[in-house]
Amino acid sequence: MYRTHNCGELRIENIGETVTLSGWVQKSRNKGFMVFTDLRDRYGVTQLLFTEEKTEEELLKLAGTLGREYVIKVTGTVTERSAKNSKMSTGDIEIEVTELVVLNESKTPPFKIEDETDGGDELRMKYRYLDIRRNPVQQNLIFRSNLAIETRKYLANQNFIEVETPVLIKSTPEGARDFVVPSRMNPGQFYALPQSPQTFKQILMVAGMDRYFQIVKCFRDEDLRADRQPEFTQIDCEMAFVTQEEILNTFEGLTKHLFKQTLGVELPDFPRMSYDEAMRRYGSDKPDVRFGMEFVELNDVAKGGDFPVFNSAELVVGINAEGQADAFSNKDIKKLTEWLQRPQVGAKGLVYVKCNADGTFKSSVGKFYDDATLQTWADKFGAKAGDMMLVLSGETDKVRKQLNELRLEMGRRMDLMKPDDFKPLWVVDFPLLEWDEDSNRFHAMHHPFTAPKKEDEEKMLNGDHETMKSLRADAYDMVINGSEIGGGSIRIHDRALQARNFKLLGFTDEEAEDQFGFLMGAFEYGAPPHGGLAFGFDRLCAVLKGQTSIRDFIAFPKNNQGRDMMIDAPSHIDDTQLKELNLDVTVEPTES
Amino acid sequence: MYRTHNCGELRIENIGETVTLSGWVQKSRNKGFMVFTDLRDRYGVTQLLFTEEKTEEELLKLAGTLGREYVIKVTGTVTERSAKNSKMSTGDIEIEVTELVVLNESKTPPFKIEDETDGGDELRMKYRYLDIRRNPVQQNLIFRSNLAIETRKYLANQNFIEVETPVLIKSTPEGARDFVVPSRMNPGQFYALPQSPQTFKQILMVAGMDRYFQIVKCFRDEDLRADRQPEFTQIDCEMAFVTQEEILNTFEGLTKHLFKQTLGVELPDFPRMSYDEAMRRYGSDKPDVRFGMEFVELNDVAKGGDFPVFNSAELVVGINAEGQADAFSNKDIKKLTEWLQRPQVGAKGLVYVKCNADGTFKSSVGKFYDDATLQTWADKFGAKAGDMMLVLSGETDKVRKQLNELRLEMGRRMDLMKPDDFKPLWVVDFPLLEWDEDSNRFHAMHHPFTAPKKEDEEKMLNGDHETMKSLRADAYDMVINGSEIGGGSIRIHDRALQARNFKLLGFTDEEAEDQFGFLMGAFEYGAPPHGGLAFGFDRLCAVLKGQTSIRDFIAFPKNNQGRDMMIDAPSHIDDTQLKELNLDVTVEPTES
């Protein structure tokens, strides 16, 4: 037996007991006549004591040789510490060791196994097994495990059944790029890895499973931006005989349960905001509502004057940065303007109006507008002395996106985004379609299975551009602190309506049949009304813990080139393997 | 709102209530002046009543048009049935319907949506969404979901953390064939799908996670035999600082918990049997011990006589089929012999000895052995009047396998394998290596990471064939009713020993480093002793439910050609997709 107790559980009540512990040497202080060793495992740290008086000479000598991260097993007596450590759960006791076995030695780790490490990202990923020994990473993984447990507990109590859907499925060109898997048994054919179990969960509703969920891996072969992974995990859910309202209530309930059980946080009821309203007030379909600084539209007071830029703009819109007038020098504003003009944001310029203490204004457009006019602006913003209004202009959609970036940046600078302040909301009534400039056609904003609002079904037959843009769907996102953590919709369950939607999206009948014939076929055999949603599980973990990177909640993440640095994958495969799969590689393989 | 109640919950207490139900029309009996409709959902069936007296004419007419599997929503009053049906949970009541909405129509299903269906396998798979509406399939999926819940509950209580390991990993030629995934971002390189998370779970032990589990999809590109799936699910577990004994106790505990919670069955403690003993007594490493009929070796009494076949055999061994002397005519025995001689079994012949009531014997080798000799056989078997001894001979390993087949066949014929009689055991002390005739080298019997028994470590350096065959490992299987439902081992955690093992298995140092360098590297940084096991989850479901096919416990199984008949996968992919992946297909694709 390697242990009678773990390294986190011995207390003052255990004094006098003979115990055996195993773990890693966190650190060892050798004072010659005495060795203190901190022994660590997942559960905690226990102090070991070897002393000249009580320890055999051989043992004391061996104890002196223990290096960092050695794996040892000790037997000894629990004794009371003279100098207690109230920061450690085992801080009242130590172990007077009588037996010591070195189970495994360790080379010196390439970085410190401590809460704050000196290891860079690449090193940590290569030696992920050492990185995970660090408490923050280990606690993140444990948190993730608990979050999954609580998710399953809640959903099972609500009659949801977890059903495993297949991983080897069929490639569909719609949406993001699929990872594909060549089939040896079906030469020249390929499976695809699922981007989500969407069609399968709908099939399960047609199959009468009524309430389905799955915590499931999904895959997208996209160019990886920071904090995107080629494989990621969803809490995937679907319900039959259900209205949007019931879905929102069910998953609002789940989210409240998760916050309560894992953080002890009681969330209030989630406000609901239409997509249009979110865009108007925040310029984003995932507004961070931890702080105000809402958009104020100025067309009526800013246009028709002497400033040609505003006069020619479709929309003049701004935010009020409270108390920031003095915080921003001309140089700061210039820098902020340059930040806004980067291609990532793309604003043309920035107009500021500072509210002076004496009721006058200092503004970059002071020569175009008199103080009386600027006062009408300030009235709209509710701006008072010391505030600074920041105004952008341009095409409506673009300027809103730019102002959203500016608002978030100001929120960060003004420290308005507290990681432990949680402000969830539902964004609802999303457009059914969005225009894609690149392909010059409409795409499904959510996905092609999303139902249009009942009153918009007929309009789908009309088909002019503006009507198409105006179509609304029973689609919704759950947003917390500016992150979209879940989204879903009521689905189409009628074959004819689904066919109509595919047509809008530019599918030929043949393509629709080839790719989704099984689903449209299923709709002919008594498909119930249904809908659902999916949470991004990695993101959910990060948001709950107030962190921005999902990578720290994934045991073995991939880097931005899609590589696993630890196992060094992907890699070359044997020619015999390629031959069995009837494949030729058309490039010289890159060095891995 | 689509419903106030589901179709399985209304009782006599609800009488008088106005309720709304939604579901599928199971059947509808139209008597003109009255329509009875059975409304079905996942939760049950409720009878709906439309009558001339109480129903509006229009509604009664509409009710008369309802076809099988139509999806409807009704509102009405719960009333007491005059003719109660005690077989239905809702059999005391019916609904007098006042409102009826047809939510979706249905074509006539291609097979009956009933417990016993007239649909063939292929039809059921193509229309899996209809097949899953059938109660037995739906109940299997719900059972599976519950089994997963109970598994997680037990393991979480035991401090196991569920960690998701990656699906896109690295191909290793060892073991079964990998499915591979071409990487677009790393041209010419491939990921592989995991055959199991073996190396990752070991890495997690090195990483200090202490106790890991995961219910996880695994993948093997093997030629599919009946009841094997290219993707399957494991309960994958690993523990650090643990002995074999502790592992067996932990997972015996899990198994008892699962039987108790899902079936109400209290399993006794699991007997333990060495691999050698299992082979000697049952000719199998997964003996079905629901019945005896153990092997009896006859070398001492059957050899040295006049029967040359036995004299030249390495092993003469048989079983006693109690009370079967009269049940088998000469013709039956001839048929049984032919069954044994099929290539799948490969026995050369079959010797029988029937025990007559008068103490004499009737035997196919009667002319070689007198009754006194046959009596010594009968004594060994404990055979009595009416019994029939069945004896095979040949090379030890082969004849044991053949006799195992015969024993199981006799068990089936004698109806000794009751599906609700559960006889679990642990088979332990497996050989480390097994000789592979095809490749003319040793393979790891479990996998290359399995630790040899401490006392055999030195012998690994010796290396002659017989010594190699004699090496024993700390490896174990859990067997229930002749099915291996789980298996595992104590792992190597020492770099040098792992290298020695790879060498035995014919790896060059370079190959070992290339494929498993990360693991051997990890062993240098304080790897703890560890071990674990994995359950075949699909098989576990089937064994608990006393069924032989795993396919009925998988929502969307693939057929023997690895095809999903419903979605028609695998399939062709676009040339642009191939081009992006830098691949050429070297065959004309087969028709899908």
CSV table of N, CA, C and O in Angstrom, one decimal, chain A residues 117-205:
chain,number,residue,atom,x,y,z
A,117,THR,N,4.6,30.6,-12.4
A,117,THR,CA,5.7,29.8,-13.0
A,117,THR,C,6.5,30.7,-13.9
A,117,THR,O,6.1,31.8,-14.3
A,118,ASP,N,7.8,30.3,-14.1
A,118,ASP,CA,8.7,31.0,-14.9
A,118,ASP,C,8.7,30.4,-16.3
A,118,ASP,O,9.5,30.8,-17.2
A,119,GLY,N,7.8,29.4,-16.6
A,119,GLY,CA,7.8,28.7,-17.8
A,119,GLY,C,7.0,29.5,-18.9
A,119,GLY,O,5.9,29.9,-18.6
A,120,GLY,N,7.5,29.7,-20.1
A,120,GLY,CA,6.8,30.3,-21.2
A,120,GLY,C,5.7,29.3,-21.7
A,120,GLY,O,5.7,28.1,-21.4
A,121,ASP,N,4.9,29.9,-22.6
A,121,ASP,CA,3.7,29.1,-23.1
A,121,ASP,C,4.2,27.8,-23.8
A,121,ASP,O,3.6,26.7,-23.5
A,122,GLU,N,5.2,27.9,-24.6
A,122,GLU,CA,5.6,26.8,-25.4
A,122,GLU,C,6.2,25.7,-24.5
A,122,GLU,O,5.9,24.5,-24.7
A,123,LEU,N,7.0,26.1,-23.6
A,123,LEU,CA,7.6,25.1,-22.6
A,123,LEU,C,6.5,24.4,-21.8
A,123,LEU,O,6.6,23.2,-21.6
A,124,ARG,N,5.6,25.2,-21.3
A,124,ARG,CA,4.5,24.7,-20.5
A,124,ARG,C,3.7,23.6,-21.3
A,124,ARG,O,3.3,22.6,-20.8
A,125,MET,N,3.5,23.9,-22.6
A,125,MET,CA,2.7,23.0,-23.4
A,125,MET,C,3.5,21.7,-23.7
A,125,MET,O,3.0,20.6,-23.8
A,126,LYS,N,4.8,21.8,-24.0
A,126,LYS,CA,5.6,20.7,-24.2
A,126,LYS,C,5.7,19.8,-23.0
A,126,LYS,O,5.7,18.5,-23.2
A,127,TYR,N,5.8,20.4,-21.9
A,127,TYR,CA,5.9,19.6,-20.6
A,127,TYR,C,4.6,19.8,-19.9
A,127,TYR,O,4.5,20.1,-18.7
A,128,ARG,N,3.5,19.5,-20.6
A,128,ARG,CA,2.2,19.8,-20.0
A,128,ARG,C,2.0,19.0,-18.7
A,128,ARG,O,1.3,19.4,-17.8
A,129,TYR,N,2.6,17.8,-18.6
A,129,TYR,CA,2.5,17.0,-17.4
A,129,TYR,C,3.1,17.6,-16.2
A,129,TYR,O,2.7,17.3,-15.1
A,130,LEU,N,4.0,18.5,-16.4
A,130,LEU,CA,4.6,19.3,-15.3
A,130,LEU,C,3.7,20.5,-15.0
A,130,LEU,O,3.4,20.9,-13.9
A,131,ASP,N,3.2,21.1,-16.1
A,131,ASP,CA,2.3,22.3,-16.0
A,131,ASP,C,1.1,22.0,-15.2
A,131,ASP,O,0.6,22.8,-14.4
A,132,ILE,N,0.5,20.8,-15.5
A,132,ILE,CA,-0.7,20.4,-14.8
A,132,ILE,C,-0.5,20.1,-13.3
A,132,ILE,O,-1.4,20.2,-12.5
A,133,ARG,N,0.8,19.8,-12.9
A,133,ARG,CA,1.1,19.7,-11.5
A,133,ARG,C,0.9,21.0,-10.8
A,133,ARG,O,0.7,21.0,-9.6
A,134,ARG,N,0.9,22.1,-11.5
A,134,ARG,CA,0.8,23.4,-10.8
A,134,ARG,C,-0.7,23.6,-10.4
A,134,ARG,O,-1.6,23.3,-11.1
A,135,ASN,N,-0.8,24.1,-9.2
A,135,ASN,CA,-2.2,24.2,-8.6
A,135,ASN,C,-3.2,24.9,-9.5
A,135,ASN,O,-4.3,24.4,-9.6
A,136,PRO,N,-2.9,26.1,-10.1
A,136,PRO,CA,-4.0,26.8,-10.8
A,136,PRO,C,-4.5,26.0,-12.0
A,136,PRO,O,-5.7,25.9,-12.2
A,137,VAL,N,-3.6,25.3,-12.7
A,137,VAL,CA,-4.0,24.5,-13.8
A,137,VAL,C,-4.8,23.3,-13.3
A,137,VAL,O,-5.9,22.9,-13.9
A,138,GLN,N,-4.3,22.6,-12.3
A,138,GLN,CA,-5.0,21.5,-11.7
A,138,GLN,C,-6.4,21.9,-11.3
A,138,GLN,O,-7.4,21.1,-11.5
A,139,GLN,N,-6.5,23.0,-10.6
A,139,GLN,CA,-7.8,23.4,-10.1
A,139,GLN,C,-8.7,23.8,-11.2
A,139,GLN,O,-9.9,23.5,-11.1
A,140,ASN,N,-8.2,24.3,-12.3
A,140,ASN,CA,-9.1,24.6,-13.5
A,140,ASN,C,-9.7,23.3,-14.0
A,140,ASN,O,-10.8,23.2,-14.4
A,141,LEU,N,-8.8,22.2,-14.1
A,141,LEU,CA,-9.3,21.0,-14.6
A,141,LEU,C,-10.4,20.3,-13.7
A,141,LEU,O,-11.3,19.7,-14.1
A,142,ILE,N,-10.1,20.5,-12.4
A,142,ILE,CA,-11.1,20.0,-11.4
A,142,ILE,C,-12.4,20.8,-11.5
A,142,ILE,O,-13.5,20.2,-11.4
A,143,PHE,N,-12.2,22.1,-11.6
A,143,PHE,CA,-13.4,22.9,-11.8
A,143,PHE,C,-14.2,22.5,-13.0
A,143,PHE,O,-15.5,22.3,-12.9
A,144,ARG,N,-13.5,22.2,-14.1
A,144,ARG,CA,-14.2,21.8,-15.3
A,144,ARG,C,-15.0,20.5,-15.1
A,144,ARG,O,-16.1,20.3,-15.5
A,145,SER,N,-14.3,19.5,-14.4
A,145,SER,CA,-15.0,18.2,-14.1
A,145,SER,C,-16.2,18.5,-13.2
A,145,SER,O,-17.3,17.9,-13.5
A,146,ASN,N,-16.1,19.3,-12.2
A,146,ASN,CA,-17.3,19.6,-11.4
A,146,ASN,C,-18.4,20.3,-12.1
A,146,ASN,O,-19.6,20.0,-11.9
A,147,LEU,N,-18.0,21.2,-13.0
A,147,LEU,CA,-19.0,21.9,-13.8
A,147,LEU,C,-19.8,20.9,-14.7
A,147,LEU,O,-21.0,21.0,-14.8
A,148,ALA,N,-19.1,19.9,-15.2
A,148,ALA,CA,-19.8,18.8,-16.0
A,148,ALA,C,-20.7,18.0,-15.1
A,148,ALA,O,-21.8,17.7,-15.5
A,149,ILE,N,-20.2,17.7,-13.9
A,149,ILE,CA,-21.1,16.9,-13.0
A,149,ILE,C,-22.4,17.7,-12.7
A,149,ILE,O,-23.5,17.1,-12.8
A,150,GLU,N,-22.2,18.9,-12.4
A,150,GLU,CA,-23.4,19.7,-12.0
A,150,GLU,C,-24.3,19.9,-13.2
A,150,GLU,O,-25.6,20.0,-13.1
A,151,THR,N,-23.8,20.1,-14.4
A,151,THR,CA,-24.6,20.2,-15.6
A,151,THR,C,-25.4,18.9,-15.8
A,151,THR,O,-26.6,19.0,-16.1
A,152,ARG,N,-24.7,17.8,-15.7
A,152,ARG,CA,-25.5,16.5,-15.9
A,152,ARG,C,-26.5,16.3,-14.8
A,152,ARG,O,-27.6,15.8,-15.1
A,153,LYS,N,-26.2,16.7,-13.6
A,153,LYS,CA,-27.1,16.5,-12.5
A,153,LYS,C,-28.4,17.3,-12.8
A,153,LYS,O,-29.5,16.8,-12.7
A,154,TYR,N,-28.2,18.6,-13.2
A,154,TYR,CA,-29.4,19.4,-13.4
A,154,TYR,C,-30.2,18.9,-14.6
A,154,TYR,O,-31.4,18.8,-14.5
A,155,LEU,N,-29.6,18.5,-15.7
A,155,LEU,CA,-30.3,18.1,-16.9
A,155,LEU,C,-31.0,16.8,-16.6
A,155,LEU,O,-32.1,16.6,-17.1
A,156,ALA,N,-30.3,15.9,-16.0
A,156,ALA,CA,-30.9,14.6,-15.7
A,156,ALA,C,-32.2,14.8,-14.8
A,156,ALA,O,-33.2,14.1,-15.1
A,157,ASN,N,-32.1,15.7,-13.9
A,157,ASN,CA,-33.3,16.0,-13.0
A,157,ASN,C,-34.4,16.5,-13.9
A,157,ASN,O,-35.6,16.5,-13.4
A,158,GLN,N,-34.1,17.1,-15.0
A,158,GLN,CA,-35.1,17.7,-15.9
A,158,GLN,C,-35.5,16.7,-17.0
A,158,GLN,O,-36.0,17.2,-18.0
A,159,ASN,N,-35.2,15.4,-16.8
A,159,ASN,CA,-35.7,14.4,-17.7
A,159,ASN,C,-34.9,14.4,-19.0
A,159,ASN,O,-35.3,13.8,-20.0
A,160,PHE,N,-33.7,15.1,-19.1
A,160,PHE,CA,-32.9,15.0,-20.3
A,160,PHE,C,-32.1,13.7,-20.3
A,160,PHE,O,-31.7,13.2,-19.2
A,161,ILE,N,-32.0,13.1,-21.4
A,161,ILE,CA,-31.3,11.8,-21.6
A,161,ILE,C,-30.0,12.1,-22.3
A,161,ILE,O,-30.0,12.8,-23.4
A,162,GLU,N,-28.9,11.6,-21.8
A,162,GLU,CA,-27.6,11.9,-22.6
A,162,GLU,C,-27.5,10.8,-23.6
A,162,GLU,O,-27.4,9.6,-23.3
A,163,VAL,N,-27.4,11.2,-24.8
A,163,VAL,CA,-27.3,10.2,-25.9
A,163,VAL,C,-26.0,10.5,-26.7
A,163,VAL,O,-25.7,11.7,-27.0
A,164,GLU,N,-25.1,9.5,-26.9
A,164,GLU,CA,-23.9,9.7,-27.7
A,164,GLU,C,-24.2,9.6,-29.2
A,164,GLU,O,-24.7,8.7,-29.7
A,165,THR,N,-23.9,10.7,-29.8
A,165,THR,CA,-24.0,10.7,-31.3
A,165,THR,C,-22.7,10.4,-32.0
A,165,THR,O,-21.7,10.5,-31.3
A,166,PRO,N,-22.7,9.9,-33.2
A,166,PRO,CA,-21.5,9.5,-33.8
A,166,PRO,C,-20.5,10.6,-34.1
A,166,PRO,O,-20.8,11.7,-34.3
A,167,VAL,N,-19.2,10.2,-34.1
A,167,VAL,CA,-18.1,11.1,-34.4
A,167,VAL,C,-17.7,10.9,-35.9
A,167,VAL,O,-17.2,11.9,-36.5
A,168,LEU,N,-17.9,9.7,-36.4
A,168,LEU,CA,-17.6,9.5,-37.8
A,168,LEU,C,-18.9,9.8,-38.6
A,168,LEU,O,-19.7,8.9,-38.7
A,169,ILE,N,-19.0,11.0,-39.2
A,169,ILE,CA,-20.2,11.3,-39.9
A,169,ILE,C,-20.0,11.7,-41.3
A,169,ILE,O,-19.0,11.3,-41.9
A,170,LYS,N,-20.8,12.6,-41.9
A,170,LYS,CA,-20.7,12.9,-43.3
A,170,LYS,C,-20.3,14.3,-43.5
A,170,LYS,O,-20.8,15.2,-42.7
A,171,SER,N,-19.5,14.6,-44.4
A,171,SER,CA,-19.0,15.9,-44.7
A,171,SER,C,-20.1,16.8,-45.4
A,171,SER,O,-20.7,16.3,-46.3
A,172,THR,N,-20.3,18.0,-44.9
A,172,THR,CA,-21.2,18.9,-45.5
A,172,THR,C,-20.5,20.2,-45.7
A,172,THR,O,-19.9,20.8,-44.8
A,173,PRO,N,-20.5,20.7,-47.0
A,173,PRO,CA,-19.7,21.9,-47.3
A,173,PRO,C,-20.2,23.2,-46.6
A,173,PRO,O,-19.5,24.2,-46.4
A,174,GLU,N,-21.5,23.2,-46.2
A,174,GLU,CA,-22.0,24.4,-45.5
A,174,GLU,C,-21.3,24.6,-44.2
A,174,GLU,O,-20.8,23.7,-43.5
A,175,GLY,N,-21.1,25.9,-43.8
A,175,GLY,CA,-20.5,26.2,-42.5
A,175,GLY,C,-19.0,26.2,-42.6
A,175,GLY,O,-18.4,26.4,-43.6
A,176,ALA,N,-18.4,25.9,-41.4
A,176,ALA,CA,-16.9,25.9,-41.4
A,176,ALA,C,-16.4,24.7,-42.1
A,176,ALA,O,-17.1,23.8,-42.5
A,177,ARG,N,-15.1,24.6,-42.2
A,177,ARG,CA,-14.4,23.5,-42.9
A,177,ARG,C,-14.4,22.3,-42.0
A,177,ARG,O,-14.2,22.4,-40.8
A,178,ASP,N,-14.7,21.1,-42.6
A,178,ASP,CA,-14.7,19.8,-41.8
A,178,ASP,C,-13.3,19.2,-41.7
A,178,ASP,O,-12.6,19.3,-42.7
A,179,PHE,N,-13.0,18.6,-40.6
A,179,PHE,CA,-12.0,17.6,-40.6
A,179,PHE,C,-12.5,16.3,-41.3
A,179,PHE,O,-13.7,16.0,-41.0
A,180,VAL,N,-11.8,15.7,-42.1
A,180,VAL,CA,-12.3,14.5,-42.7
A,180,VAL,C,-11.4,13.3,-42.4
A,180,VAL,O,-10.2,13.4,-42.0
A,181,VAL,N,-12.0,12.1,-42.5
A,181,VAL,CA,-11.3,10.8,-42.2
A,181,VAL,C,-11.5,9.9,-43.3
A,181,VAL,O,-12.6,9.4,-43.6
A,182,PRO,N,-10.4,9.5,-44.0
A,182,PRO,CA,-10.5,8.6,-45.1
A,182,PRO,C,-11.0,7.2,-44.6
A,182,PRO,O,-10.6,6.7,-43.6
A,183,SER,N,-11.9,6.6,-45.4
A,183,SER,CA,-12.4,5.3,-45.1
A,183,SER,C,-11.7,4.2,-45.9
A,183,SER,O,-11.6,4.3,-47.1
A,184,ARG,N,-11.0,3.3,-45.2
A,184,ARG,CA,-10.3,2.2,-45.8
A,184,ARG,C,-11.2,1.3,-46.5
A,184,ARG,O,-11.0,0.7,-47.6
A,185,MET,N,-12.3,1.0,-45.8
A,185,MET,CA,-13.3,0.0,-46.2
A,185,MET,C,-14.2,0.5,-47.4
A,185,MET,O,-14.8,-0.3,-48.1
A,186,ASN,N,-14.2,1.8,-47.5
A,186,ASN,CA,-15.0,2.4,-48.6
A,186,ASN,C,-14.1,3.3,-49.4
A,186,ASN,O,-14.1,4.5,-49.2
A,187,PRO,N,-13.3,2.7,-50.3
A,187,PRO,CA,-12.2,3.4,-51.0
A,187,PRO,C,-12.7,4.7,-51.6
A,187,PRO,O,-13.7,4.7,-52.3
A,188,GLY,N,-11.9,5.8,-51.4
A,188,GLY,CA,-12.2,7.0,-52.0
A,188,GLY,C,-13.3,7.8,-51.3
A,188,GLY,O,-13.6,8.9,-51.7
A,189,GLN,N,-13.8,7.3,-50.2
A,189,GLN,CA,-14.8,8.0,-49.5
A,189,GLN,C,-14.3,8.4,-48.1
A,189,GLN,O,-13.3,7.9,-47.7
A,190,PHE,N,-14.9,9.4,-47.6
A,190,PHE,CA,-14.5,10.0,-46.3
A,190,PHE,C,-15.6,10.2,-45.3
A,190,PHE,O,-16.7,10.5,-45.7
A,191,TYR,N,-15.3,10.0,-44.1
A,191,TYR,CA,-16.1,10.5,-43.0
A,191,TYR,C,-15.7,11.9,-42.7
A,191,TYR,O,-14.7,12.4,-43.2
A,192,ALA,N,-16.6,12.6,-42.0
A,192,ALA,CA,-16.2,13.9,-41.4
A,192,ALA,C,-16.4,13.9,-39.9
A,192,ALA,O,-17.2,13.1,-39.4
A,193,LEU,N,-15.6,14.7,-39.2
A,193,LEU,CA,-15.8,14.8,-37.8
A,193,LEU,C,-16.9,15.9,-37.6
A,193,LEU,O,-16.9,16.9,-38.3
A,194,PRO,N,-17.8,15.8,-36.6
A,194,PRO,CA,-18.9,16.7,-36.5
A,194,PRO,C,-18.5,18.1,-36.0
A,194,PRO,O,-17.7,18.2,-35.1
A,195,GLN,N,-19.0,19.1,-36.7
A,195,GLN,CA,-18.9,20.5,-36.2
A,195,GLN,C,-19.8,20.7,-35.0
A,195,GLN,O,-19.6,21.6,-34.2
A,196,SER,N,-20.9,19.9,-35.0
A,196,SER,CA,-21.8,19.9,-33.9
A,196,SER,C,-22.7,18.7,-34.2
A,196,SER,O,-22.8,18.3,-35.3
A,197,PRO,N,-23.4,18.1,-33.2
A,197,PRO,CA,-24.3,17.0,-33.5
A,197,PRO,C,-25.7,17.5,-33.9
A,197,PRO,O,-26.7,16.8,-33.7
A,198,GLN,N,-25.7,18.7,-34.6
A,198,GLN,CA,-27.0,19.3,-34.9
A,198,GLN,C,-28.0,18.4,-35.5
A,198,GLN,O,-29.1,18.3,-35.0
A,199,THR,N,-27.7,17.8,-36.6
A,199,THR,CA,-28.7,17.0,-37.3
A,199,THR,C,-29.1,15.8,-36.5
A,199,THR,O,-30.3,15.4,-36.5
A,200,PHE,N,-28.1,15.2,-35.7
A,200,PHE,CA,-28.4,14.0,-34.9
A,200,PHE,C,-29.4,14.4,-33.8
A,200,PHE,O,-30.2,13.6,-33.4
A,201,LYS,N,-29.2,15.5,-33.2
A,201,LYS,CA,-30.1,15.8,-32.1
A,201,LYS,C,-31.5,16.1,-32.6
A,201,LYS,O,-32.4,15.8,-31.9
A,202,GLN,N,-31.6,16.7,-33.8
A,202,GLN,CA,-32.9,16.9,-34.3
A,202,GLN,C,-33.5,15.5,-34.6
A,202,GLN,O,-34.7,15.3,-34.4
A,203,ILE,N,-32.7,14.6,-35.2
A,203,ILE,CA,-33.2,13.3,-35.5
A,203,ILE,C,-33.7,12.6,-34.2
A,203,ILE,O,-34.7,11.9,-34.2
A,204,LEU,N,-33.0,12.8,-33.1
A,204,LEU,CA,-33.4,12.3,-31.8
A,204,LEU,C,-34.8,12.8,-31.4
A,204,LEU,O,-35.5,12.1,-30.7
A,205,MET,N,-35.0,14.1,-31.7
A,205,MET,CA,-36.3,14.6,-31.4
A,205,MET,C,-37.4,13.9,-32.2
A,205,MET,O,-38.5,13.6,-31.8
